[in-house]
Amino acid sequence: MLSAILLQPGPGILTSVFGLLSLLVHVAMILWTYSDAGKNSSHPAVLWALIVLFAPLIGFVLYFVIGRDR
């Protein structure tokens, strides 16, 4: 089934690539927020990582606005 979706011409491949890239960007945002919050925030880094996990764009912006101490 998955191979049929990936090998389907047209929007099937584009959708799969876009979905994979979106997932990679989301995971990268979570990991970066966790590591940066450990260095630059007085709040727990796990809290910020969870916020970015459940609300990616809003959580990322909130971290920059109110999460960073430096």
mmCIF file of the C-alpha atoms, coordinates in Angstrom:
data_MODEL
# 
_entry.id   MODEL 
# 
loop_
_atom_site.group_PDB 
_atom_site.id 
_atom_site.type_symbol 
_atom_site.label_atom_id 
_atom_site.label_alt_id 
_atom_site.label_comp_id 
_atom_site.label_asym_id 
_atom_site.label_entity_id 
_atom_site.label_seq_id 
_atom_site.pdbx_PDB_ins_code 
_atom_site.Cartn_x 
_atom_site.Cartn_y 
_atom_site.Cartn_z 
_atom_site.occupancy 
_atom_site.B_iso_or_equiv 
_atom_site.pdbx_formal_charge 
_atom_site.auth_seq_id 
_atom_site.auth_comp_id 
_atom_site.auth_asym_id 
_atom_site.auth_atom_id 
_atom_site.pdbx_PDB_model_num 
ATOM 1  C CA . MET A 1 1  ? 0.000  0.000  0.000   1.00 0.00 ? 1  MET A CA 1 
ATOM 2  C CA . LEU A 1 2  ? 2.733  2.471  0.957   1.00 0.00 ? 2  LEU A CA 1 
ATOM 3  C CA . SER A 1 3  ? 4.763  1.666  -2.140  1.00 0.00 ? 3  SER A CA 1 
ATOM 4  C CA . ALA A 1 4  ? 1.669  2.264  -4.272  1.00 0.00 ? 4  ALA A CA 1 
ATOM 5  C CA . ILE A 1 5  ? 1.231  5.703  -2.716  1.00 0.00 ? 5  ILE A CA 1 
ATOM 6  C CA . LEU A 1 6  ? 4.893  6.655  -3.064  1.00 0.00 ? 6  LEU A CA 1 
ATOM 7  C CA . LEU A 1 7  ? 5.147  5.431  -6.658  1.00 0.00 ? 7  LEU A CA 1 
ATOM 8  C CA . GLN A 1 8  ? 1.877  7.003  -7.774  1.00 0.00 ? 8  GLN A CA 1 
ATOM 9  C CA . PRO A 1 9  ? 2.522  9.819  -10.233 1.00 0.00 ? 9  PRO A CA 1 
ATOM 10 C CA . GLY A 1 10 ? 1.295  13.300 -9.501  1.00 0.00 ? 10 GLY A CA 1 
ATOM 11 C CA . PRO A 1 11 ? 0.208  14.558 -6.123  1.00 0.00 ? 11 PRO A CA 1 
ATOM 12 C CA . GLY A 1 12 ? 0.965  11.277 -4.316  1.00 0.00 ? 12 GLY A CA 1 
ATOM 13 C CA . ILE A 1 13 ? 4.726  11.803 -4.386  1.00 0.00 ? 13 ILE A CA 1 
ATOM 14 C CA . LEU A 1 14 ? 4.494  15.521 -3.680  1.00 0.00 ? 14 LEU A CA 1 
ATOM 15 C CA . THR A 1 15 ? 2.195  14.932 -0.741  1.00 0.00 ? 15 THR A CA 1 
ATOM 16 C CA . SER A 1 16 ? 4.504  12.289 0.691   1.00 0.00 ? 16 SER A CA 1 
ATOM 17 C CA . VAL A 1 17 ? 7.587  14.478 0.330   1.00 0.00 ? 17 VAL A CA 1 
ATOM 18 C CA . PHE A 1 18 ? 5.810  17.481 1.836   1.00 0.00 ? 18 PHE A CA 1 
ATOM 19 C CA . GLY A 1 19 ? 4.552  15.367 4.744   1.00 0.00 ? 19 GLY A CA 1 
ATOM 20 C CA . LEU A 1 20 ? 8.020  13.977 5.409   1.00 0.00 ? 20 LEU A CA 1 
ATOM 21 C CA . LEU A 1 21 ? 9.614  17.430 5.283   1.00 0.00 ? 21 LEU A CA 1 
ATOM 22 C CA . SER A 1 22 ? 6.948  18.808 7.625   1.00 0.00 ? 22 SER A CA 1 
ATOM 23 C CA . LEU A 1 23 ? 7.615  15.995 10.081  1.00 0.00 ? 23 LEU A CA 1 
ATOM 24 C CA . LEU A 1 24 ? 11.374 16.577 9.952   1.00 0.00 ? 24 LEU A CA 1 
ATOM 25 C CA . VAL A 1 25 ? 10.970 20.323 10.515  1.00 0.00 ? 25 VAL A CA 1 
ATOM 26 C CA . HIS A 1 26 ? 8.626  19.682 13.458  1.00 0.00 ? 26 HIS A CA 1 
ATOM 27 C CA . VAL A 1 27 ? 11.055 17.238 15.091  1.00 0.00 ? 27 VAL A CA 1 
ATOM 28 C CA . ALA A 1 28 ? 13.949 19.658 14.483  1.00 0.00 ? 28 ALA A CA 1 
ATOM 29 C CA . MET A 1 29 ? 11.979 22.492 16.133  1.00 0.00 ? 29 MET A CA 1 
ATOM 30 C CA . ILE A 1 30 ? 11.292 20.316 19.182  1.00 0.00 ? 30 ILE A CA 1 
ATOM 31 C CA . LEU A 1 31 ? 14.921 19.218 19.531  1.00 0.00 ? 31 LEU A CA 1 
ATOM 32 C CA . TRP A 1 32 ? 16.289 22.731 19.014  1.00 0.00 ? 32 TRP A CA 1 
ATOM 33 C CA . THR A 1 33 ? 13.835 24.226 21.519  1.00 0.00 ? 33 THR A CA 1 
ATOM 34 C CA . TYR A 1 34 ? 14.739 21.586 24.102  1.00 0.00 ? 34 TYR A CA 1 
ATOM 35 C CA . SER A 1 35 ? 18.478 22.137 23.749  1.00 0.00 ? 35 SER A CA 1 
ATOM 36 C CA . ASP A 1 36 ? 18.217 25.938 23.642  1.00 0.00 ? 36 ASP A CA 1 
ATOM 37 C CA . ALA A 1 37 ? 15.827 26.084 26.598  1.00 0.00 ? 37 ALA A CA 1 
ATOM 38 C CA . GLY A 1 38 ? 18.294 24.046 28.632  1.00 0.00 ? 38 GLY A CA 1 
ATOM 39 C CA . LYS A 1 39 ? 20.866 26.808 28.111  1.00 0.00 ? 39 LYS A CA 1 
ATOM 40 C CA . ASN A 1 40 ? 18.843 30.038 27.861  1.00 0.00 ? 40 ASN A CA 1 
ATOM 41 C CA . SER A 1 41 ? 15.665 29.623 29.896  1.00 0.00 ? 41 SER A CA 1 
ATOM 42 C CA . SER A 1 42 ? 14.860 29.510 33.579  1.00 0.00 ? 42 SER A CA 1 
ATOM 43 C CA . HIS A 1 43 ? 11.819 27.335 32.784  1.00 0.00 ? 43 HIS A CA 1 
ATOM 44 C CA . PRO A 1 44 ? 12.184 23.567 32.364  1.00 0.00 ? 44 PRO A CA 1 
ATOM 45 C CA . ALA A 1 45 ? 13.344 22.591 28.882  1.00 0.00 ? 45 ALA A CA 1 
ATOM 46 C CA . VAL A 1 46 ? 10.903 19.660 28.819  1.00 0.00 ? 46 VAL A CA 1 
ATOM 47 C CA . LEU A 1 47 ? 7.996  22.081 29.263  1.00 0.00 ? 47 LEU A CA 1 
ATOM 48 C CA . TRP A 1 48 ? 9.016  24.108 26.215  1.00 0.00 ? 48 TRP A CA 1 
ATOM 49 C CA . ALA A 1 49 ? 9.601  20.956 24.169  1.00 0.00 ? 49 ALA A CA 1 
ATOM 50 C CA . LEU A 1 50 ? 6.091  19.741 25.026  1.00 0.00 ? 50 LEU A CA 1 
ATOM 51 C CA . ILE A 1 51 ? 4.591  23.103 24.121  1.00 0.00 ? 51 ILE A CA 1 
ATOM 52 C CA . VAL A 1 52 ? 6.300  23.000 20.720  1.00 0.00 ? 52 VAL A CA 1 
ATOM 53 C CA . LEU A 1 53 ? 5.227  19.363 20.296  1.00 0.00 ? 53 LEU A CA 1 
ATOM 54 C CA . PHE A 1 54 ? 1.526  20.119 20.770  1.00 0.00 ? 54 PHE A CA 1 
ATOM 55 C CA . ALA A 1 55 ? 1.414  23.643 19.270  1.00 0.00 ? 55 ALA A CA 1 
ATOM 56 C CA . PRO A 1 56 ? 4.348  23.861 16.852  1.00 0.00 ? 56 PRO A CA 1 
ATOM 57 C CA . LEU A 1 57 ? 4.212  27.362 15.398  1.00 0.00 ? 57 LEU A CA 1 
ATOM 58 C CA . ILE A 1 58 ? 2.588  29.114 18.338  1.00 0.00 ? 58 ILE A CA 1 
ATOM 59 C CA . GLY A 1 59 ? 4.832  27.293 20.810  1.00 0.00 ? 59 GLY A CA 1 
ATOM 60 C CA . PHE A 1 60 ? 7.965  28.182 18.868  1.00 0.00 ? 60 PHE A CA 1 
ATOM 61 C CA . VAL A 1 61 ? 7.004  31.866 18.751  1.00 0.00 ? 61 VAL A CA 1 
ATOM 62 C CA . LEU A 1 62 ? 6.038  31.867 22.438  1.00 0.00 ? 62 LEU A CA 1 
ATOM 63 C CA . TYR A 1 63 ? 9.396  30.373 23.346  1.00 0.00 ? 63 TYR A CA 1 
ATOM 64 C CA . PHE A 1 64 ? 11.191 33.213 21.563  1.00 0.00 ? 64 PHE A CA 1 
ATOM 65 C CA . VAL A 1 65 ? 8.949  35.896 23.071  1.00 0.00 ? 65 VAL A CA 1 
ATOM 66 C CA . ILE A 1 66 ? 8.654  34.788 26.705  1.00 0.00 ? 66 ILE A CA 1 
ATOM 67 C CA . GLY A 1 67 ? 10.796 31.676 27.134  1.00 0.00 ? 67 GLY A CA 1 
ATOM 68 C CA . ARG A 1 68 ? 14.302 32.956 26.582  1.00 0.00 ? 68 ARG A CA 1 
ATOM 69 C CA . ASP A 1 69 ? 15.958 34.825 29.434  1.00 0.00 ? 69 ASP A CA 1 
ATOM 70 C CA . ARG A 1 70 ? 18.893 36.096 27.406  1.00 0.00 ? 70 ARG A CA 1 
# 
